[in-house]
Amino acid sequence: MTFRVLVVCTGNVCRSPMAEQLLRVRFAAAGVEVEVSSAGTAALVGEPMTSEAAELSRRFGGVPDAHRARQLTADLVAEADLVLTASRTHRAAVAQLLPRAARRAFTLREFARVAEFVANDPSSELDSDAAPAASPDAVLDILSMSRGYAPPRPDPEADDVVDPYRLSSDVYEEAGRLIDESTAAIVAAFGGSKRVGREIA
């Protein structure tokens, strides 16, 4: 059965579709079978990505042209094995829609942080030899159990990806950088190389 990842932000026109597209291309390049989709807590339903976000996605190897925003629902959350959100606020919204999903809901940066903690833990079951053989479900179980042990960032807001919507190109660049770094670390956690799919332009 295919492992499903759902990425969530607010409008589903900037952060979550960019992360969706980078995860999709990077999982495929790594040979990891994962289905990735996205939605927004206050989606601009039917709208394409902003031109700035689409350009960033292309720069990092994504394919943004067919994207249209859709609204987050409890059914979408229920269908996902892992929910990755742009911010802690979105993570809370996911848990409010479906409380049992809280265990499998992380912010993008939080999941990357926990994954890197586990990867550097000598006692981890996800060492360099074991990781490629671990199923996505097993990886998620280990990271979910490890969440409370991974040292938090000094500033809790550092687990969020800044919202660039209607802001400057510098804010878009920062959001793109954080999404690029996070998605690379996430794919690496599931057995892919950290170098898969990084910036191509």
PDB file of C-alpha atoms in Angstrom:
ATOM      1  CA  MET A   1       0.000   0.000   0.000  1.00  0.00           C
ATOM      2  CA  THR A   2       1.377   3.396  -1.002  1.00  0.00           C
ATOM      3  CA  PHE A   3       2.561   5.676   1.808  1.00  0.00           C
ATOM      4  CA  ARG A   4       0.731   9.017   1.606  1.00  0.00           C
ATOM      5  CA  VAL A   5       2.090  12.420   2.655  1.00  0.00           C
ATOM      6  CA  LEU A   6      -0.109  15.513   2.922  1.00  0.00           C
ATOM      7  CA  VAL A   7       1.481  18.980   3.114  1.00  0.00           C
ATOM      8  CA  VAL A   8      -0.531  21.831   4.632  1.00  0.00           C
ATOM      9  CA  CYS A   9      -0.250  25.632   4.713  1.00  0.00           C
ATOM     10  CA  THR A  10      -2.817  28.446   4.667  1.00  0.00           C
ATOM     11  CA  GLY A  11      -3.760  29.323   1.081  1.00  0.00           C
ATOM     12  CA  ASN A  12      -2.196  26.294  -0.662  1.00  0.00           C
ATOM     13  CA  VAL A  13      -0.601  28.629  -3.191  1.00  0.00           C
ATOM     14  CA  CYS A  14       2.926  29.125  -1.787  1.00  0.00           C
ATOM     15  CA  ARG A  15       4.518  26.939   0.859  1.00  0.00           C
ATOM     16  CA  SER A  16       2.609  23.657   0.791  1.00  0.00           C
ATOM     17  CA  PRO A  17       2.556  23.181  -3.004  1.00  0.00           C
ATOM     18  CA  MET A  18       6.251  24.012  -3.200  1.00  0.00           C
ATOM     19  CA  ALA A  19       7.029  21.426  -0.521  1.00  0.00           C
ATOM     20  CA  GLU A  20       4.671  18.938  -2.194  1.00  0.00           C
ATOM     21  CA  GLN A  21       6.426  19.292  -5.537  1.00  0.00           C
ATOM     22  CA  LEU A  22       9.939  19.082  -4.109  1.00  0.00           C
ATOM     23  CA  LEU A  23       9.050  16.037  -2.023  1.00  0.00           C
ATOM     24  CA  ARG A  24       7.445  14.334  -5.019  1.00  0.00           C
ATOM     25  CA  VAL A  25      10.423  14.798  -7.328  1.00  0.00           C
ATOM     26  CA  ARG A  26      12.961  13.950  -4.612  1.00  0.00           C
ATOM     27  CA  PHE A  27      11.188  10.817  -3.411  1.00  0.00           C
ATOM     28  CA  ALA A  28      10.928   9.665  -7.036  1.00  0.00           C
ATOM     29  CA  ALA A  29      14.625  10.349  -7.656  1.00  0.00           C
ATOM     30  CA  ALA A  30      15.477   8.408  -4.499  1.00  0.00           C
ATOM     31  CA  GLY A  31      13.352   5.445  -5.565  1.00  0.00           C
ATOM     32  CA  VAL A  32      11.079   5.760  -2.523  1.00  0.00           C
ATOM     33  CA  GLU A  33       7.408   5.068  -3.324  1.00  0.00           C
ATOM     34  CA  VAL A  34       5.469   7.895  -1.685  1.00  0.00           C
ATOM     35  CA  GLU A  35       2.337   9.741  -2.833  1.00  0.00           C
ATOM     36  CA  VAL A  36       2.427  13.461  -1.995  1.00  0.00           C
ATOM     37  CA  SER A  37      -0.404  16.006  -2.045  1.00  0.00           C
ATOM     38  CA  SER A  38      -1.204  19.351  -0.401  1.00  0.00           C
ATOM     39  CA  ALA A  39      -4.070  21.481   0.892  1.00  0.00           C
ATOM     40  CA  GLY A  40      -4.724  24.743   2.743  1.00  0.00           C
ATOM     41  CA  THR A  41      -6.489  25.591   5.982  1.00  0.00           C
ATOM     42  CA  ALA A  42      -7.976  28.666   4.264  1.00  0.00           C
ATOM     43  CA  ALA A  43      -7.311  27.673   0.684  1.00  0.00           C
ATOM     44  CA  LEU A  44      -7.701  29.987  -2.281  1.00  0.00           C
ATOM     45  CA  VAL A  45      -9.614  27.146  -3.905  1.00  0.00           C
ATOM     46  CA  GLY A  46      -8.885  26.656  -7.591  1.00  0.00           C
ATOM     47  CA  GLU A  47      -6.073  29.208  -7.709  1.00  0.00           C
ATOM     48  CA  PRO A  48      -2.613  28.365  -9.099  1.00  0.00           C
ATOM     49  CA  MET A  49       0.567  28.971  -7.156  1.00  0.00           C
ATOM     50  CA  THR A  50       1.807  32.537  -6.931  1.00  0.00           C
ATOM     51  CA  SER A  51       4.292  33.281  -9.686  1.00  0.00           C
ATOM     52  CA  GLU A  52       7.075  33.727  -7.127  1.00  0.00           C
ATOM     53  CA  ALA A  53       6.422  30.359  -5.477  1.00  0.00           C
ATOM     54  CA  ALA A  54       6.111  28.623  -8.844  1.00  0.00           C
ATOM     55  CA  GLU A  55       9.452  30.040  -9.958  1.00  0.00           C
ATOM     56  CA  LEU A  56      11.126  28.864  -6.756  1.00  0.00           C
ATOM     57  CA  SER A  57       9.624  25.405  -7.200  1.00  0.00           C
ATOM     58  CA  ARG A  58      11.003  25.196 -10.744  1.00  0.00           C
ATOM     59  CA  ARG A  59      14.413  26.342  -9.541  1.00  0.00           C
ATOM     60  CA  PHE A  60      14.546  23.442  -7.097  1.00  0.00           C
ATOM     61  CA  GLY A  61      13.267  20.914  -9.632  1.00  0.00           C
ATOM     62  CA  GLY A  62       9.523  21.029  -8.967  1.00  0.00           C
ATOM     63  CA  VAL A  63       6.735  21.049 -11.556  1.00  0.00           C
ATOM     64  CA  PRO A  64       4.173  23.676 -10.484  1.00  0.00           C
ATOM     65  CA  ASP A  65       2.075  24.236 -13.617  1.00  0.00           C
ATOM     66  CA  ALA A  66      -0.873  21.917 -12.883  1.00  0.00           C
ATOM     67  CA  HIS A  67      -1.323  22.930  -9.247  1.00  0.00           C
ATOM     68  CA  ARG A  68      -4.677  24.268  -8.080  1.00  0.00           C
ATOM     69  CA  ALA A  69      -5.374  25.099  -4.446  1.00  0.00           C
ATOM     70  CA  ARG A  70      -7.767  22.941  -2.430  1.00  0.00           C
ATOM     71  CA  GLN A  71      -9.264  23.143   1.043  1.00  0.00           C
ATOM     72  CA  LEU A  72      -8.026  20.957   3.881  1.00  0.00           C
ATOM     73  CA  THR A  73     -10.656  18.495   5.154  1.00  0.00           C
ATOM     74  CA  ALA A  74     -10.801  15.819   7.822  1.00  0.00           C
ATOM     75  CA  ASP A  75     -11.042  13.205   5.058  1.00  0.00           C
ATOM     76  CA  LEU A  76      -7.762  14.363   3.505  1.00  0.00           C
ATOM     77  CA  VAL A  77      -6.083  14.165   6.905  1.00  0.00           C
ATOM     78  CA  ALA A  78      -7.547  10.701   7.529  1.00  0.00           C
ATOM     79  CA  GLU A  79      -6.190   9.423   4.207  1.00  0.00           C
ATOM     80  CA  ALA A  80      -2.634  10.615   4.950  1.00  0.00           C
ATOM     81  CA  ASP A  81      -0.018   8.515   6.708  1.00  0.00           C
ATOM     82  CA  LEU A  82       2.070  11.629   7.456  1.00  0.00           C
ATOM     83  CA  VAL A  83       0.950  15.258   7.590  1.00  0.00           C
ATOM     84  CA  LEU A  84       3.644  17.918   7.192  1.00  0.00           C
ATOM     85  CA  THR A  85       2.683  21.514   7.879  1.00  0.00           C
ATOM     86  CA  ALA A  86       4.258  24.884   7.210  1.00  0.00           C
ATOM     87  CA  SER A  87       3.770  26.029  10.802  1.00  0.00           C
ATOM     88  CA  ARG A  88       2.738  24.966  14.285  1.00  0.00           C
ATOM     89  CA  THR A  89      -0.578  26.741  13.745  1.00  0.00           C
ATOM     90  CA  HIS A  90      -1.325  24.503  10.775  1.00  0.00           C
ATOM     91  CA  ARG A  91      -0.271  21.444  12.772  1.00  0.00           C
ATOM     92  CA  ALA A  92      -2.784  22.439  15.465  1.00  0.00           C
ATOM     93  CA  ALA A  93      -5.484  22.875  12.811  1.00  0.00           C
ATOM     94  CA  VAL A  94      -4.818  19.347  11.554  1.00  0.00           C
ATOM     95  CA  ALA A  95      -5.153  17.952  15.083  1.00  0.00           C
ATOM     96  CA  GLN A  96      -8.367  19.914  15.598  1.00  0.00           C
ATOM     97  CA  LEU A  97      -9.868  18.442  12.436  1.00  0.00           C
ATOM     98  CA  LEU A  98      -8.843  14.909  13.379  1.00  0.00           C
ATOM     99  CA  PRO A  99      -7.393  14.504  16.891  1.00  0.00           C
ATOM    100  CA  ARG A 100      -5.990  11.041  16.232  1.00  0.00           C
ATOM    101  CA  ALA A 101      -3.758  12.531  13.515  1.00  0.00           C
ATOM    102  CA  ALA A 102      -1.714  14.531  16.034  1.00  0.00           C
ATOM    103  CA  ARG A 103       0.857  11.741  16.399  1.00  0.00           C
ATOM    104  CA  ARG A 104       1.595  11.771  12.676  1.00  0.00           C
ATOM    105  CA  ALA A 105       1.486  15.545  12.158  1.00  0.00           C
ATOM    106  CA  PHE A 106       4.731  17.552  12.175  1.00  0.00           C
ATOM    107  CA  THR A 107       5.826  20.877  10.817  1.00  0.00           C
ATOM    108  CA  LEU A 108       8.242  20.466   7.913  1.00  0.00           C
ATOM    109  CA  ARG A 109      11.124  21.863   9.944  1.00  0.00           C
ATOM    110  CA  GLU A 110      10.166  19.851  13.022  1.00  0.00           C
ATOM    111  CA  PHE A 111      10.198  16.576  11.084  1.00  0.00           C
ATOM    112  CA  ALA A 112      13.570  17.464   9.555  1.00  0.00           C
ATOM    113  CA  ARG A 113      14.933  18.348  13.016  1.00  0.00           C
ATOM    114  CA  VAL A 114      13.774  15.070  14.559  1.00  0.00           C
ATOM    115  CA  ALA A 115      15.038  13.104  11.550  1.00  0.00           C
ATOM    116  CA  GLU A 116      18.503  14.627  11.857  1.00  0.00           C
ATOM    117  CA  PHE A 117      18.523  13.920  15.601  1.00  0.00           C
ATOM    118  CA  VAL A 118      17.645  10.269  14.973  1.00  0.00           C
ATOM    119  CA  ALA A 119      20.203   9.973  12.158  1.00  0.00           C
ATOM    120  CA  ASN A 120      22.961  11.182  14.505  1.00  0.00           C
ATOM    121  CA  ASP A 121      21.908   8.938  17.401  1.00  0.00           C
ATOM    122  CA  PRO A 122      24.228   5.878  17.569  1.00  0.00           C
ATOM    123  CA  SER A 123      21.461   3.838  19.207  1.00  0.00           C
ATOM    124  CA  SER A 124      18.936   4.653  16.489  1.00  0.00           C
ATOM    125  CA  GLU A 125      17.386   1.912  14.389  1.00  0.00           C
ATOM    126  CA  LEU A 126      17.790   4.239  11.400  1.00  0.00           C
ATOM    127  CA  ASP A 127      21.548   4.098  11.012  1.00  0.00           C
ATOM    128  CA  SER A 128      23.145   4.498   7.599  1.00  0.00           C
ATOM    129  CA  ASP A 129      22.913   0.795   6.822  1.00  0.00           C
ATOM    130  CA  ALA A 130      19.384   0.238   8.060  1.00  0.00           C
ATOM    131  CA  ALA A 131      17.685   3.364   6.737  1.00  0.00           C
ATOM    132  CA  PRO A 132      17.318   2.349   3.069  1.00  0.00           C
ATOM    133  CA  ALA A 133      15.678  -0.941   4.117  1.00  0.00           C
ATOM    134  CA  ALA A 134      13.197   0.614   6.555  1.00  0.00           C
ATOM    135  CA  SER A 135       9.633   1.001   5.287  1.00  0.00           C
ATOM    136  CA  PRO A 136       8.108   4.491   5.366  1.00  0.00           C
ATOM    137  CA  ASP A 137       5.731   3.315   8.097  1.00  0.00           C
ATOM    138  CA  ALA A 138       8.657   2.102  10.209  1.00  0.00           C
ATOM    139  CA  VAL A 139      10.524   5.375   9.700  1.00  0.00           C
ATOM    140  CA  LEU A 140       7.458   7.357  10.777  1.00  0.00           C
ATOM    141  CA  ASP A 141       6.983   5.171  13.874  1.00  0.00           C
ATOM    142  CA  ILE A 142      10.590   5.721  14.957  1.00  0.00           C
ATOM    143  CA  LEU A 143      10.460   9.473  14.391  1.00  0.00           C
ATOM    144  CA  SER A 144       7.112   9.810  16.142  1.00  0.00           C
ATOM    145  CA  MET A 145       8.515   8.019  19.181  1.00  0.00           C
ATOM    146  CA  SER A 146      11.671  10.169  19.046  1.00  0.00           C
ATOM    147  CA  ARG A 147       9.907  13.542  18.808  1.00  0.00           C
ATOM    148  CA  GLY A 148      10.013  14.140  22.570  1.00  0.00           C
ATOM    149  CA  TYR A 149      13.729  13.322  22.768  1.00  0.00           C
ATOM    150  CA  ALA A 150      14.974  15.592  19.977  1.00  0.00           C
ATOM    151  CA  PRO A 151      16.294  18.874  21.431  1.00  0.00           C
ATOM    152  CA  PRO A 152      13.910  21.728  20.583  1.00  0.00           C
ATOM    153  CA  ARG A 153      15.093  24.827  18.770  1.00  0.00           C
ATOM    154  CA  PRO A 154      15.822  27.796  21.101  1.00  0.00           C
ATOM    155  CA  ASP A 155      13.061  29.746  19.366  1.00  0.00           C
ATOM    156  CA  PRO A 156       9.904  27.637  18.812  1.00  0.00           C
ATOM    157  CA  GLU A 157       9.066  29.763  15.756  1.00  0.00           C
ATOM    158  CA  ALA A 158      12.144  28.289  14.092  1.00  0.00           C
ATOM    159  CA  ASP A 159      10.091  25.127  13.504  1.00  0.00           C
ATOM    160  CA  ASP A 160       7.889  27.173  11.138  1.00  0.00           C
ATOM    161  CA  VAL A 161       8.380  28.200   7.512  1.00  0.00           C
ATOM    162  CA  VAL A 162       7.738  31.917   7.088  1.00  0.00           C
ATOM    163  CA  ASP A 163       4.658  32.809   5.017  1.00  0.00           C
ATOM    164  CA  PRO A 164       5.800  34.791   1.945  1.00  0.00           C
ATOM    165  CA  TYR A 165       2.332  35.477   0.504  1.00  0.00           C
ATOM    166  CA  ARG A 166       2.168  39.064  -0.799  1.00  0.00           C
ATOM    167  CA  LEU A 167       5.564  39.813   0.720  1.00  0.00           C
ATOM    168  CA  SER A 168       8.960  40.632  -0.779  1.00  0.00           C
ATOM    169  CA  SER A 169      11.176  38.441  -2.910  1.00  0.00           C
ATOM    170  CA  ASP A 170      13.552  38.162   0.050  1.00  0.00           C
ATOM    171  CA  VAL A 171      10.818  36.523   2.135  1.00  0.00           C
ATOM    172  CA  TYR A 172      10.045  34.144  -0.731  1.00  0.00           C
ATOM    173  CA  GLU A 173      13.726  33.261  -0.957  1.00  0.00           C
ATOM    174  CA  GLU A 174      13.851  32.532   2.774  1.00  0.00           C
ATOM    175  CA  ALA A 175      10.738  30.358   2.600  1.00  0.00           C
ATOM    176  CA  GLY A 176      12.196  28.526  -0.390  1.00  0.00           C
ATOM    177  CA  ARG A 177      15.479  27.941   1.397  1.00  0.00           C
ATOM    178  CA  LEU A 178      13.747  26.472   4.446  1.00  0.00           C
ATOM    179  CA  ILE A 179      11.516  24.251   2.315  1.00  0.00           C
ATOM    180  CA  ASP A 180      14.485  23.092   0.233  1.00  0.00           C
ATOM    181  CA  GLU A 181      16.500  22.176   3.318  1.00  0.00           C
ATOM    182  CA  SER A 182      13.567  20.529   5.085  1.00  0.00           C
ATOM    183  CA  THR A 183      12.424  18.426   2.143  1.00  0.00           C
ATOM    184  CA  ALA A 184      15.972  17.215   1.496  1.00  0.00           C
ATOM    185  CA  ALA A 185      16.283  16.098   5.134  1.00  0.00           C
ATOM    186  CA  ILE A 186      12.841  14.457   5.044  1.00  0.00           C
ATOM    187  CA  VAL A 187      13.654  12.430   1.930  1.00  0.00           C
ATOM    188  CA  ALA A 188      16.986  11.441   3.496  1.00  0.00           C
ATOM    189  CA  ALA A 189      15.107  10.131   6.552  1.00  0.00           C
ATOM    190  CA  PHE A 190      13.152   7.762   4.331  1.00  0.00           C
ATOM    191  CA  GLY A 191      16.291   6.391   2.733  1.00  0.00           C
ATOM    192  CA  GLY A 192      17.106   8.968   0.062  1.00  0.00           C
ATOM    193  CA  SER A 193      20.330  10.929  -0.364  1.00  0.00           C
ATOM    194  CA  LYS A 194      20.443  14.412   1.162  1.00  0.00           C
ATOM    195  CA  ARG A 195      21.780  15.581  -2.188  1.00  0.00           C
ATOM    196  CA  VAL A 196      18.766  14.394  -4.175  1.00  0.00           C
ATOM    197  CA  GLY A 197      17.071  17.180  -6.098  1.00  0.00           C
ATOM    198  CA  ARG A 198      18.774  20.242  -4.636  1.00  0.00           C
ATOM    199  CA  GLU A 199      18.761  23.556  -6.499  1.00  0.00           C
ATOM    200  CA  ILE A 200      19.340  23.062 -10.218  1.00  0.00           C
ATOM    201  CA  ALA A 201      19.630  26.669 -11.368  1.00  0.00           C
TER     202      ALA A 201
END
